[in-house]
Amino acid sequence: MKKIYINESREDRLKRLAMKRRQYKLDYPERVRKSDHKFRQNNTDKVRMKTREWQSQNQDKMRVYNWRAQGIDITYTQYQEILSQQGSRCAICKIHESKLTKSLCVDHDHNTGRVRGLLCQTCNDGIGRFDDNIELLKVAIDYLMTDSLVSVNI
């Protein structure tokens, strides 16, 4: 037998229905998964548009999500604090973030996940290409400081 809610406000009704939906998802996860999958298949453009819309409105959440996926444990507030400490500049080349097409990257130790600072894409890629190997970077610096040039006979 159905319950009748005579003097229920709209807000209370919405809360009750939301709780009912949540409970249904818990009780029938496989049905919900299949239903969601079918909806996404039949409405790919709609889902894609809604996803992009949400992502553009929640860029700070997307950044944190991407950092977590990379094993970087940092919040958006912590990112803002580091950005402020660095004067909105790359920690290596000192280029200001306003001159970049992308925001500064979170540089971190890949073994510990510890954040070192914020770098522009170029500096971050450069360090990454040397696998964060300090000895290799020292050799590269020595190489750049040599005056001798190799002559090649063609």
mmCIF file of C-alpha atoms in Angstrom:
data_model
loop_
_atom_site.group_PDB
_atom_site.id
_atom_site.type_symbol
_atom_site.label_atom_id
_atom_site.label_comp_id
_atom_site.label_asym_id
_atom_site.label_seq_id
_atom_site.Cartn_x
_atom_site.Cartn_y
_atom_site.Cartn_z
ATOM 1 C CA MET A 1 0.000 0.000 0.000
ATOM 2 C CA LYS A 2 1.307 3.443 -0.963
ATOM 3 C CA LYS A 3 1.804 6.155 1.586
ATOM 4 C CA ILE A 4 -0.058 9.394 0.969
ATOM 5 C CA TYR A 5 1.798 12.615 1.733
ATOM 6 C CA ILE A 6 -0.919 15.284 2.002
ATOM 7 C CA ASN A 7 0.750 18.233 3.687
ATOM 8 C CA GLU A 8 4.237 17.651 2.349
ATOM 9 C CA SER A 9 6.101 20.712 1.082
ATOM 10 C CA ARG A 10 7.824 20.667 -2.310
ATOM 11 C CA GLU A 11 11.224 20.789 -0.624
ATOM 12 C CA ASP A 12 10.386 17.831 1.631
ATOM 13 C CA ARG A 13 9.056 15.869 -1.341
ATOM 14 C CA LEU A 14 12.255 16.483 -3.314
ATOM 15 C CA LYS A 15 14.376 15.382 -0.345
ATOM 16 C CA ARG A 16 12.283 12.238 0.089
ATOM 17 C CA LEU A 17 12.546 11.363 -3.606
ATOM 18 C CA ALA A 18 16.307 11.991 -3.604
ATOM 19 C CA MET A 19 16.695 9.630 -0.647
ATOM 20 C CA LYS A 20 14.560 7.066 -2.462
ATOM 21 C CA ARG A 21 16.779 7.331 -5.571
ATOM 22 C CA ARG A 22 19.915 6.955 -3.462
ATOM 23 C CA GLN A 23 18.492 3.861 -1.798
ATOM 24 C CA TYR A 24 17.511 2.387 -5.183
ATOM 25 C CA LYS A 25 21.086 2.868 -6.417
ATOM 26 C CA LEU A 26 22.366 1.018 -3.353
ATOM 27 C CA ASP A 27 19.806 -1.776 -3.659
ATOM 28 C CA TYR A 28 20.124 -2.331 -7.416
ATOM 29 C CA PRO A 29 23.616 -1.221 -8.509
ATOM 30 C CA GLU A 30 23.702 -3.529 -11.552
ATOM 31 C CA ARG A 31 20.371 -2.233 -12.877
ATOM 32 C CA VAL A 32 21.520 1.355 -12.400
ATOM 33 C CA ARG A 33 24.844 0.656 -14.111
ATOM 34 C CA LYS A 34 23.119 -0.911 -17.122
ATOM 35 C CA SER A 35 20.560 1.880 -17.303
ATOM 36 C CA ASP A 36 23.279 4.567 -17.104
ATOM 37 C CA HIS A 37 25.328 2.771 -19.749
ATOM 38 C CA LYS A 38 22.345 2.556 -22.084
ATOM 39 C CA PHE A 39 21.554 6.239 -21.561
ATOM 40 C CA ARG A 40 25.171 7.253 -22.322
ATOM 41 C CA GLN A 41 25.176 5.136 -25.485
ATOM 42 C CA ASN A 42 21.920 6.651 -26.735
ATOM 43 C CA ASN A 43 22.821 10.236 -25.782
ATOM 44 C CA THR A 44 26.563 10.539 -26.426
ATOM 45 C CA ASP A 45 26.397 14.133 -27.699
ATOM 46 C CA LYS A 46 24.221 15.248 -24.793
ATOM 47 C CA VAL A 47 26.489 13.545 -22.238
ATOM 48 C CA ARG A 48 29.631 14.968 -23.868
ATOM 49 C CA MET A 49 28.151 18.478 -23.863
ATOM 50 C CA LYS A 50 27.073 18.230 -20.206
ATOM 51 C CA THR A 51 30.478 16.833 -19.217
ATOM 52 C CA ARG A 52 32.349 19.669 -20.936
ATOM 53 C CA GLU A 53 29.994 22.212 -19.415
ATOM 54 C CA TRP A 54 30.578 20.805 -15.924
ATOM 55 C CA GLN A 55 34.337 20.652 -16.451
ATOM 56 C CA SER A 56 34.505 24.277 -17.611
ATOM 57 C CA GLN A 57 32.498 25.380 -14.571
ATOM 58 C CA ASN A 58 34.604 23.259 -12.176
ATOM 59 C CA GLN A 59 38.166 23.734 -13.410
ATOM 60 C CA ASP A 60 39.582 23.752 -9.894
ATOM 61 C CA LYS A 61 37.939 20.373 -9.158
ATOM 62 C CA MET A 62 39.222 19.000 -12.481
ATOM 63 C CA ARG A 63 42.765 20.095 -11.627
ATOM 64 C CA VAL A 64 42.620 18.350 -8.253
ATOM 65 C CA TYR A 65 41.139 15.239 -9.905
ATOM 66 C CA ASN A 66 43.988 15.179 -12.463
ATOM 67 C CA TRP A 67 46.632 15.746 -9.785
ATOM 68 C CA ARG A 68 45.242 12.866 -7.734
ATOM 69 C CA ALA A 69 45.284 10.638 -10.837
ATOM 70 C CA GLN A 70 49.004 11.463 -11.210
ATOM 71 C CA GLY A 71 49.699 10.639 -7.552
ATOM 72 C CA ILE A 72 50.082 14.284 -6.496
ATOM 73 C CA ASP A 73 48.521 14.981 -3.109
ATOM 74 C CA ILE A 74 47.642 18.680 -3.224
ATOM 75 C CA THR A 75 44.482 20.717 -2.836
ATOM 76 C CA TYR A 76 43.490 23.679 -4.996
ATOM 77 C CA THR A 77 43.991 25.985 -1.978
ATOM 78 C CA GLN A 78 47.543 24.675 -1.525
ATOM 79 C CA TYR A 79 48.178 25.232 -5.247
ATOM 80 C CA GLN A 80 47.007 28.849 -4.876
ATOM 81 C CA GLU A 81 49.309 29.320 -1.840
ATOM 82 C CA ILE A 82 52.351 28.021 -3.755
ATOM 83 C CA LEU A 83 51.398 30.171 -6.752
ATOM 84 C CA SER A 84 51.271 33.219 -4.489
ATOM 85 C CA GLN A 85 54.614 32.338 -2.823
ATOM 86 C CA GLN A 86 56.251 32.047 -6.258
ATOM 87 C CA GLY A 87 54.716 35.328 -7.447
ATOM 88 C CA SER A 88 52.748 33.479 -10.150
ATOM 89 C CA ARG A 89 56.055 32.602 -11.823
ATOM 90 C CA CYS A 90 57.801 29.387 -12.851
ATOM 91 C CA ALA A 91 60.213 28.302 -10.089
ATOM 92 C CA ILE A 92 63.008 27.795 -12.662
ATOM 93 C CA CYS A 93 62.783 30.276 -15.565
ATOM 94 C CA LYS A 94 60.665 32.863 -13.679
ATOM 95 C CA ILE A 95 58.251 33.422 -16.573
ATOM 96 C CA HIS A 96 54.954 34.887 -15.334
ATOM 97 C CA GLU A 97 51.871 32.688 -15.628
ATOM 98 C CA SER A 98 50.036 35.408 -17.581
ATOM 99 C CA LYS A 99 52.506 34.937 -20.457
ATOM 100 C CA LEU A 100 51.743 31.206 -20.699
ATOM 101 C CA THR A 101 48.959 29.485 -22.612
ATOM 102 C CA LYS A 102 48.587 26.879 -19.832
ATOM 103 C CA SER A 103 48.686 27.291 -16.067
ATOM 104 C CA LEU A 104 51.812 26.305 -14.149
ATOM 105 C CA CYS A 105 52.389 22.563 -13.637
ATOM 106 C CA VAL A 106 52.733 20.996 -10.197
ATOM 107 C CA ASP A 107 56.272 19.596 -10.051
ATOM 108 C CA HIS A 108 56.600 16.653 -7.687
ATOM 109 C CA ASP A 109 58.948 13.862 -6.708
ATOM 110 C CA HIS A 110 57.664 10.782 -8.525
ATOM 111 C CA ASN A 111 58.888 8.466 -5.760
ATOM 112 C CA THR A 112 57.404 10.265 -2.752
ATOM 113 C CA GLY A 113 54.676 12.376 -4.374
ATOM 114 C CA ARG A 114 56.064 15.408 -2.480
ATOM 115 C CA VAL A 115 55.359 18.706 -4.248
ATOM 116 C CA ARG A 116 58.489 20.736 -5.066
ATOM 117 C CA GLY A 117 56.925 23.767 -6.715
ATOM 118 C CA LEU A 118 55.176 25.068 -9.812
ATOM 119 C CA LEU A 119 56.858 25.030 -13.220
ATOM 120 C CA CYS A 120 55.978 26.124 -16.729
ATOM 121 C CA GLN A 121 55.362 23.293 -19.188
ATOM 122 C CA THR A 122 58.785 23.743 -20.830
ATOM 123 C CA CYS A 123 60.749 23.495 -17.566
ATOM 124 C CA ASN A 124 58.603 20.630 -16.308
ATOM 125 C CA ASP A 125 59.162 18.703 -19.558
ATOM 126 C CA GLY A 126 62.907 19.438 -19.393
ATOM 127 C CA ILE A 127 63.282 18.039 -15.890
ATOM 128 C CA GLY A 128 61.073 15.099 -16.821
ATOM 129 C CA ARG A 129 63.241 14.224 -19.818
ATOM 130 C CA PHE A 130 66.176 13.887 -17.434
ATOM 131 C CA ASP A 131 64.058 11.592 -15.200
ATOM 132 C CA ASP A 132 64.660 13.956 -12.239
ATOM 133 C CA ASN A 133 68.269 12.632 -12.236
ATOM 134 C CA ILE A 134 70.478 15.284 -10.594
ATOM 135 C CA GLU A 135 73.732 13.672 -11.770
ATOM 136 C CA LEU A 136 72.525 13.639 -15.359
ATOM 137 C CA LEU A 137 71.482 17.295 -15.063
ATOM 138 C CA LYS A 138 74.988 18.162 -13.740
ATOM 139 C CA VAL A 139 76.553 16.440 -16.757
ATOM 140 C CA ALA A 140 74.217 18.408 -19.032
ATOM 141 C CA ILE A 141 75.251 21.679 -17.316
ATOM 142 C CA ASP A 142 78.947 20.795 -17.716
ATOM 143 C CA TYR A 143 78.306 20.020 -21.377
ATOM 144 C CA LEU A 144 76.622 23.381 -21.931
ATOM 145 C CA MET A 145 79.499 25.209 -20.215
ATOM 146 C CA THR A 146 82.249 23.726 -22.394
ATOM 147 C CA ASP A 147 83.796 26.029 -24.970
ATOM 148 C CA SER A 148 84.984 23.331 -27.307
ATOM 149 C CA LEU A 149 82.982 22.583 -30.399
ATOM 150 C CA VAL A 150 83.152 19.336 -32.296
ATOM 151 C CA SER A 151 84.281 19.875 -35.873
ATOM 152 C CA VAL A 152 82.856 17.634 -38.517
ATOM 153 C CA ASN A 153 84.340 17.181 -41.971
ATOM 154 C CA ILE A 154 81.709 16.748 -44.622
#
